[in-house]
Amino acid sequence: SSLKQFLLGKTARPAHSTAVFVLFATQFLNFYCFRPSGNICSPQTFLTVFTGQLLLGGGLEEGGWRGYLLPCFSRKCPILLSATAVSLLWVFWHLPYFLFPGNLQSGQNFFSYTLIGIVTGFILTALYLLTNSVLLCMLFHSWQNTLVMTIPADTGNPWFMLAFLALGAASALLCLVLCRPDRND
């Protein structure tokens, strides 16, 4: 069915599955390694927050962002421009959260948040191109939200940001490779 195709995408080749695993693991390690000293949560807390994020949180947005808007943009624009445009729209979608005290985004630096949003958009775009799976994008979005809430990294640490930007650059490069016109798939 088309809903199944929309959610599950295509069967990933082993190299693509490995790349997906590396993206998830690298994101976790970056947050874990740059968390403030002593900041750790239990696996039960992590799993509970992840489940909530998947069922009720940000992951649900991915049907619109990567499932609909990214393919629409990428039919007319190069993939990195499409990913950047969708990411910027995604960042501005969250702008109201900056205006209300008590939200996760209130008090954050909007420039850093935008940079993180664009990098995350490249990662999500790479995941989508690897698998065509909106469900996988939902899982990653929920994964990142869970990391931010349960193992918050010190985003002011330049090494965290450097590692995060490196992951974004690797994801952007992966997007370019996956969208090469001469690519045989």
Coordinates of N, CA and C in Angstrom, one line a residue:
S1 N 0.8 -1.2 0.0 CA 0.0 0.0 0.0 C 0.9 1.2 0.0
S2 N 0.3 2.4 -0.4 CA 1.1 3.6 -0.4 C 1.4 4.1 0.9
L3 N 0.6 3.9 2.0 CA 0.9 4.3 3.3 C 2.2 3.6 3.8
K4 N 2.2 2.3 3.5 CA 3.3 1.4 3.9 C 4.6 1.9 3.3
Q5 N 4.5 2.2 2.0 CA 5.6 2.7 1.2 C 6.1 4.0 1.8
F6 N 5.1 4.9 2.1 CA 5.4 6.2 2.6 C 6.2 6.1 4.0
L7 N 5.7 5.2 4.8 CA 6.4 5.1 6.2 C 7.6 4.3 6.1
L8 N 7.6 3.2 5.4 CA 8.8 2.2 5.5 C 9.8 2.5 4.4
G9 N 9.4 3.1 3.3 CA 10.4 3.4 2.2 C 10.8 2.1 1.5
K10 N 12.0 2.1 1.1 CA 12.6 1.0 0.3 C 13.5 0.1 1.2
T11 N 13.7 -1.1 0.8 CA 14.6 -1.9 1.5 C 16.0 -1.4 1.3
A12 N 16.6 -1.1 2.5 CA 18.0 -0.5 2.4 C 19.0 -1.6 2.1
R13 N 20.0 -1.2 1.3 CA 21.2 -2.0 1.1 C 22.0 -2.0 2.4
P14 N 22.8 -3.1 2.6 CA 23.6 -3.2 3.8 C 24.5 -1.9 4.1
A15 N 25.0 -1.3 3.1 CA 25.8 -0.1 3.3 C 24.9 1.0 3.8
H16 N 23.7 1.1 3.2 CA 22.8 2.2 3.7 C 22.4 1.9 5.1
S17 N 22.1 0.7 5.4 CA 21.7 0.4 6.8 C 22.8 0.7 7.8
T18 N 24.1 0.5 7.4 CA 25.2 0.8 8.2 C 25.3 2.3 8.4
A19 N 25.1 3.1 7.3 CA 25.1 4.5 7.4 C 24.1 5.0 8.3
V20 N 22.9 4.5 8.3 CA 21.8 4.9 9.2 C 22.2 4.6 10.6
F21 N 22.7 3.4 10.9 CA 23.2 3.1 12.3 C 24.2 4.1 12.7
V22 N 25.2 4.4 11.9 CA 26.3 5.3 12.2 C 25.7 6.7 12.5
L23 N 24.8 7.2 11.8 CA 24.2 8.5 12.1 C 23.5 8.5 13.4
F24 N 22.7 7.5 13.7 CA 22.1 7.5 15.1 C 23.1 7.4 16.2
A25 N 24.1 6.5 16.0 CA 25.1 6.3 17.1 C 26.0 7.5 17.3
T26 N 26.4 8.1 16.2 CA 27.2 9.3 16.3 C 26.5 10.5 17.0
Q27 N 25.2 10.6 16.7 CA 24.4 11.7 17.3 C 24.3 11.4 18.8
F28 N 24.1 10.1 19.2 CA 24.1 9.8 20.6 C 25.4 10.0 21.3
L29 N 26.5 9.6 20.7 CA 27.8 9.8 21.3 C 28.2 11.2 21.4
N30 N 27.8 12.1 20.5 CA 28.1 13.5 20.6 C 27.4 14.1 21.8
F31 N 26.1 13.8 22.0 CA 25.4 14.3 23.2 C 26.0 13.7 24.5
Y32 N 26.3 12.4 24.5 CA 26.8 11.7 25.6 C 28.1 12.2 26.1
C33 N 29.0 12.4 25.1 CA 30.4 12.8 25.4 C 30.5 14.3 25.9
F34 N 29.6 15.1 25.5 CA 29.6 16.5 25.8 C 28.5 16.9 26.8
R35 N 28.0 16.0 27.5 CA 27.0 16.3 28.5 C 27.8 16.9 29.7
P36 N 27.1 17.7 30.5 CA 27.7 18.2 31.7 C 28.0 17.1 32.7
S37 N 29.1 17.2 33.4 CA 29.6 16.1 34.3 C 28.4 15.6 35.2
G38 N 28.3 14.3 35.3 CA 27.3 13.8 36.2 C 25.9 13.7 35.7
N39 N 25.6 14.3 34.5 CA 24.3 14.3 33.9 C 24.0 13.0 33.2
I40 N 23.3 12.1 33.8 CA 22.9 10.9 33.1 C 21.5 10.5 33.5
C41 N 20.8 9.8 32.6 CA 19.5 9.3 32.9 C 19.5 7.8 32.8
S42 N 18.5 7.2 33.4 CA 18.4 5.8 33.4 C 17.9 5.3 32.0
P43 N 18.1 4.1 31.6 CA 17.6 3.6 30.3 C 16.1 3.6 30.3
Q44 N 15.4 3.4 31.5 CA 14.0 3.5 31.5 C 13.5 4.9 31.2
T45 N 14.1 5.9 31.8 CA 13.7 7.3 31.5 C 13.9 7.6 30.1
F46 N 15.0 7.2 29.5 CA 15.3 7.4 28.1 C 14.3 6.8 27.2
L47 N 13.9 5.5 27.5 CA 12.9 4.8 26.7 C 11.5 5.4 26.8
T48 N 11.2 5.9 28.0 CA 9.9 6.5 28.3 C 9.8 7.8 27.5
V49 N 10.8 8.6 27.6 CA 10.8 9.9 26.9 C 10.8 9.7 25.3
F50 N 11.6 8.7 24.9 CA 11.6 8.4 23.5 C 10.2 7.9 23.0
T51 N 9.6 7.1 23.7 CA 8.2 6.6 23.3 C 7.3 7.8 23.3
G52 N 7.3 8.7 24.2 CA 6.4 9.8 24.2 C 6.7 10.7 23.1
Q53 N 8.0 10.9 22.7 CA 8.4 11.8 21.6 C 7.9 11.2 20.3
L54 N 8.0 9.9 20.2 CA 7.6 9.2 18.9 C 6.1 9.3 18.8
L55 N 5.3 9.0 19.9 CA 3.9 9.0 19.8 C 3.2 10.3 19.8
L56 N 3.8 11.3 20.5 CA 3.1 12.6 20.7 C 4.0 13.8 20.4
G57 N 5.3 13.6 20.1 CA 6.2 14.7 20.0 C 6.6 15.0 18.6
G58 N 7.8 15.6 18.5 CA 8.3 16.2 17.3 C 8.4 15.2 16.1
G59 N 8.6 13.9 16.4 CA 8.7 12.9 15.3 C 7.5 12.9 14.4
L60 N 6.3 13.3 14.9 CA 5.1 13.3 14.1 C 5.2 14.4 12.9
E61 N 6.1 15.4 13.1 CA 6.2 16.4 12.1 C 6.8 15.9 10.8
E62 N 7.5 14.8 10.8 CA 8.3 14.3 9.7 C 7.5 13.9 8.5
G63 N 6.3 13.5 8.7 CA 5.4 13.2 7.5 C 5.3 14.5 6.6
G64 N 5.3 15.6 7.2 CA 5.2 16.9 6.4 C 6.5 17.4 5.9
W65 N 7.5 17.3 6.8 CA 8.8 17.9 6.5 C 9.6 17.1 5.5
R66 N 9.9 15.8 5.9 CA 10.7 15.0 5.0 C 9.8 14.1 4.0
G67 N 8.6 13.8 4.5 CA 7.7 13.0 3.7 C 7.1 13.7 2.5
Y68 N 6.8 15.0 2.7 CA 6.1 15.8 1.7 C 6.9 16.9 1.1
L69 N 7.4 17.8 2.0 CA 8.0 19.0 1.5 C 9.4 18.8 0.9
L70 N 10.2 18.0 1.5 CA 11.5 17.7 0.9 C 11.4 17.1 -0.5
P71 N 10.6 16.1 -0.7 CA 10.5 15.6 -2.1 C 9.9 16.7 -3.1
C72 N 9.0 17.5 -2.6 CA 8.5 18.6 -3.5 C 9.6 19.6 -3.9
F73 N 10.4 20.0 -2.9 CA 11.5 21.0 -3.2 C 12.5 20.3 -4.0
S74 N 12.9 19.1 -3.7 CA 14.0 18.4 -4.4 C 13.7 18.1 -5.9
R75 N 12.4 18.1 -6.3 CA 12.1 18.0 -7.7 C 12.5 19.2 -8.5
K76 N 12.6 20.4 -7.8 CA 12.8 21.7 -8.5 C 14.2 22.3 -8.1
C77 N 14.8 21.9 -7.0 CA 16.0 22.5 -6.6 C 17.1 21.4 -6.2
P78 N 18.3 21.8 -6.2 CA 19.4 20.8 -5.8 C 19.1 20.4 -4.3
I79 N 19.6 19.2 -4.0 CA 19.2 18.6 -2.7 C 19.7 19.4 -1.5
L80 N 20.9 20.0 -1.6 CA 21.3 20.7 -0.4 C 20.5 22.0 -0.2
L81 N 20.1 22.6 -1.3 CA 19.2 23.8 -1.2 C 17.9 23.4 -0.7
S82 N 17.4 22.3 -1.2 CA 16.1 21.8 -0.7 C 16.1 21.5 0.8
A83 N 17.2 20.8 1.2 CA 17.4 20.4 2.7 C 17.5 21.7 3.5
T84 N 18.2 22.7 3.0 CA 18.4 23.9 3.8 C 17.0 24.6 3.9
A85 N 16.3 24.7 2.8 CA 15.0 25.4 2.8 C 14.0 24.7 3.8
V86 N 13.9 23.4 3.7 CA 13.0 22.7 4.6 C 13.5 22.9 6.1
S87 N 14.8 22.8 6.3 CA 15.3 23.0 7.6 C 15.0 24.4 8.2
L88 N 15.2 25.4 7.4 CA 14.9 26.8 7.9 C 13.4 26.9 8.2
L89 N 12.5 26.4 7.3 CA 11.1 26.4 7.6 C 10.8 25.6 8.9
W90 N 11.5 24.5 9.1 CA 11.3 23.7 10.3 C 11.7 24.5 11.6
V91 N 12.9 25.2 11.4 CA 13.3 26.1 12.6 C 12.3 27.1 12.9
F92 N 11.8 27.9 11.9 CA 10.9 28.9 12.1 C 9.5 28.4 12.6
W93 N 9.2 27.2 12.3 CA 8.0 26.5 12.8 C 8.1 26.5 14.3
H94 N 9.3 26.3 14.9 CA 9.5 26.3 16.3 C 9.6 27.6 17.0
L95 N 9.6 28.7 16.2 CA 9.8 30.0 16.7 C 8.9 30.4 17.9
P96 N 7.6 30.0 17.9 CA 6.7 30.3 19.0 C 7.2 29.8 20.4
Y97 N 8.0 28.7 20.3 CA 8.5 28.1 21.6 C 9.5 29.0 22.2
F98 N 10.1 29.9 21.5 CA 11.1 30.8 22.0 C 10.4 31.9 22.8
L99 N 9.2 32.2 22.5 CA 8.4 33.3 23.1 C 7.8 33.0 24.4
F100 N 7.6 31.7 24.7 CA 6.9 31.3 25.9 C 7.8 30.8 27.0
P101 N 8.0 31.4 28.1 CA 8.8 30.9 29.2 C 8.4 29.4 29.6
G102 N 9.4 28.7 30.0 CA 9.2 27.3 30.4 C 9.3 26.3 29.3
N103 N 9.4 26.7 28.1 CA 9.6 25.8 27.0 C 11.1 25.4 26.8
L104 N 11.4 24.3 26.2 CA 12.7 23.9 26.1 C 13.6 24.9 25.3
Q105 N 12.9 25.6 24.3 CA 13.7 26.5 23.5 C 13.8 27.9 24.1
S106 N 12.9 28.3 25.1 CA 13.0 29.6 25.7 C 14.4 29.8 26.4
G107 N 15.0 30.9 26.1 CA 16.3 31.2 26.6 C 17.4 30.7 25.8
Q108 N 17.2 29.9 24.8 CA 18.2 29.4 23.9 C 18.7 30.5 23.0
N109 N 19.9 30.4 22.5 CA 20.4 31.2 21.5 C 19.8 30.8 20.1
F110 N 19.1 31.7 19.5 CA 18.4 31.4 18.3 C 19.3 31.1 17.1
F111 N 20.5 31.7 17.1 CA 21.4 31.4 16.0 C 21.9 30.0 16.2
S112 N 22.3 29.6 17.4 CA 22.7 28.2 17.6 C 21.6 27.2 17.3
Y113 N 20.4 27.5 17.7 CA 19.3 26.7 17.4 C 19.1 26.5 15.9
T114 N 19.2 27.6 15.2 CA 19.1 27.5 13.7 C 20.2 26.7 13.1
L115 N 21.4 26.8 13.5 CA 22.5 26.0 13.1 C 22.3 24.6 13.3
I116 N 21.8 24.2 14.5 CA 21.5 22.9 14.9 C 20.4 22.3 14.1
G117 N 19.4 23.2 13.8 CA 18.3 22.8 13.0 C 18.7 22.5 11.6
I118 N 19.6 23.3 11.0 CA 20.0 23.0 9.6 C 20.8 21.7 9.6
V119 N 21.7 21.5 10.5 CA 22.5 20.3 10.6 C 21.6 19.1 10.7
T120 N 20.7 19.2 11.7 CA 19.8 18.1 11.8 C 19.0 17.8 10.6
G121 N 18.6 18.9 9.9 CA 17.9 18.7 8.6 C 18.7 18.0 7.6
F122 N 20.1 18.2 7.5 CA 20.9 17.5 6.6 C 21.0 16.0 7.0
I123 N 21.0 15.7 8.3 CA 21.0 14.3 8.8 C 19.7 13.7 8.4
L124 N 18.6 14.3 8.7 CA 17.3 13.7 8.3 C 17.2 13.5 6.8
T125 N 17.7 14.5 6.0 CA 17.6 14.3 4.6 C 18.5 13.1 4.1
A126 N 19.7 13.0 4.7 CA 20.5 11.8 4.4 C 19.7 10.5 4.7
L127 N 19.1 10.5 5.9 CA 18.4 9.3 6.3 C 17.2 9.0 5.3
Y128 N 16.5 10.1 4.9 CA 15.4 9.9 4.0 C 15.9 9.4 2.6
L129 N 17.0 10.0 2.1 CA 17.6 9.5 0.8 C 18.1 8.1 0.9
L130 N 18.6 7.7 2.0 CA 19.1 6.3 2.2 C 18.0 5.3 2.1
T131 N 16.8 5.7 2.6 CA 15.8 4.6 2.8 C 14.4 5.0 2.3
N132 N 14.2 6.3 2.0 CA 12.9 6.8 1.6 C 11.8 6.5 2.7
S133 N 12.3 6.3 3.9 CA 11.4 6.0 5.0 C 11.1 7.2 5.9
V134 N 9.9 7.6 5.9 CA 9.4 8.7 6.8 C 9.5 8.2 8.3
L135 N 9.2 6.9 8.5 CA 9.2 6.3 9.8 C 10.6 6.5 10.4
L136 N 11.6 6.2 9.6 CA 13.0 6.3 10.1 C 13.3 7.8 10.5
C137 N 12.8 8.7 9.7 CA 13.0 10.2 10.0 C 12.2 10.5 11.3
M138 N 11.1 9.9 11.5 CA 10.3 10.1 12.7 C 11.1 9.6 13.9
L139 N 11.7 8.4 13.7 CA 12.5 7.8 14.8 C 13.7 8.7 15.1
F140 N 14.4 9.2 14.1 CA 15.6 10.0 14.4 C 15.2 11.3 15.1
H141 N 14.1 12.0 14.6 CA 13.6 13.2 15.2 C 13.3 13.0 16.7
S142 N 12.6 11.9 17.0 CA 12.3 11.5 18.3 C 13.5 11.2 19.1
W143 N 14.5 10.5 18.5 CA 15.8 10.2 19.1 C 16.5 11.5 19.5
Q144 N 16.6 12.5 18.6 CA 17.3 13.7 18.9 C 16.6 14.5 20.0
N145 N 15.2 14.6 20.0 CA 14.5 15.3 21.0 C 14.7 14.6 22.4
T146 N 14.8 13.3 22.4 CA 15.0 12.5 23.6 C 16.4 12.8 24.1
L147 N 17.4 12.9 23.3 CA 18.7 13.2 23.7 C 18.8 14.6 24.3
V148 N 18.1 15.5 23.7 CA 18.1 16.9 24.2 C 17.5 17.0 25.6
M149 N 16.5 16.2 25.8 CA 15.7 16.2 27.1 C 16.4 15.4 28.2
T150 N 17.1 14.3 27.8 CA 17.5 13.4 28.8 C 19.1 13.4 29.0
I151 N 19.8 13.8 28.0 CA 21.3 13.8 28.0 C 21.7 15.1 27.4
P152 N 21.2 16.3 27.9 CA 21.5 17.5 27.2 C 23.0 17.8 27.2
A153 N 23.5 18.0 26.0 CA 24.9 18.4 25.8 C 25.1 19.8 26.1
D154 N 26.3 20.2 26.4 CA 26.7 21.6 26.6 C 26.9 22.2 25.2
T155 N 25.9 22.7 24.7 CA 25.9 23.3 23.3 C 26.9 24.5 23.2
G156 N 27.3 25.0 24.3 CA 28.2 26.1 24.3 C 29.7 25.6 24.2
N157 N 29.9 24.3 24.3 CA 31.2 23.7 24.2 C 31.6 23.7 22.7
P158 N 32.7 24.4 22.3 CA 33.0 24.4 20.9 C 33.3 23.0 20.3
W159 N 33.7 22.1 21.1 CA 34.0 20.7 20.6 C 32.7 20.0 20.3
F160 N 31.7 20.3 21.1 CA 30.3 19.7 20.8 C 29.9 20.2 19.4
M161 N 30.0 21.6 19.3 CA 29.5 22.2 18.0 C 30.3 21.7 16.8
L162 N 31.6 21.6 17.0 CA 32.5 21.1 16.0 C 32.1 19.7 15.5
A163 N 31.9 18.8 16.5 CA 31.5 17.4 16.2 C 30.2 17.4 15.5
F164 N 29.3 18.3 16.0 CA 27.9 18.4 15.4 C 28.0 18.8 14.0
L165 N 28.8 19.9 13.7 CA 29.0 20.4 12.4 C 29.7 19.4 11.4
A166 N 30.6 18.6 12.0 CA 31.2 17.5 11.2 C 30.2 16.5 10.8
L167 N 29.3 16.1 11.7 CA 28.2 15.2 11.4 C 27.3 15.8 10.3
G168 N 27.1 17.1 10.4 CA 26.3 17.7 9.3 C 27.0 17.8 8.0
A169 N 28.3 18.0 8.0 CA 29.0 18.0 6.8 C 29.1 16.7 6.1
A170 N 29.3 15.6 7.0 CA 29.3 14.3 6.4 C 27.9 13.9 5.9
S171 N 26.8 14.4 6.5 CA 25.5 14.1 6.0 C 25.2 14.8 4.7
A172 N 25.7 16.1 4.6 CA 25.5 16.9 3.4 C 26.3 16.2 2.2
L173 N 27.5 15.7 2.5 CA 28.2 15.0 1.5 C 27.5 13.7 1.1
L174 N 27.0 13.0 2.1 CA 26.2 11.8 1.8 C 25.0 12.1 0.9
C175 N 24.3 13.2 1.2 CA 23.2 13.7 0.3 C 23.6 13.9 -1.1
L176 N 24.8 14.6 -1.3 CA 25.3 14.8 -2.6 C 25.6 13.5 -3.4
V177 N 26.2 12.6 -2.7 CA 26.6 11.3 -3.3 C 25.3 10.6 -3.7
L178 N 24.3 10.6 -2.8 CA 23.1 9.8 -3.0 C 22.3 10.4 -4.2
C179 N 22.5 11.7 -4.5 CA 21.7 12.4 -5.5 C 22.5 12.6 -6.8
R180 N 23.7 12.0 -6.9 CA 24.5 12.1 -8.1 C 23.7 11.6 -9.3
P181 N 23.7 12.4 -10.4 CA 23.0 11.9 -11.6 C 23.5 10.6 -12.2
D182 N 24.8 10.3 -12.1 CA 25.3 9.1 -12.7 C 25.3 7.9 -11.7
R183 N 24.6 8.1 -10.6 CA 24.5 7.0 -9.6 C 23.6 5.9 -10.1
N184 N 24.1 4.7 -10.0 CA 23.3 3.5 -10.3 C 22.7 2.9 -9.1
D185 N 21.4 2.8 -9.1 CA 20.7 2.3 -7.9 C 19.5 1.4 -8.3

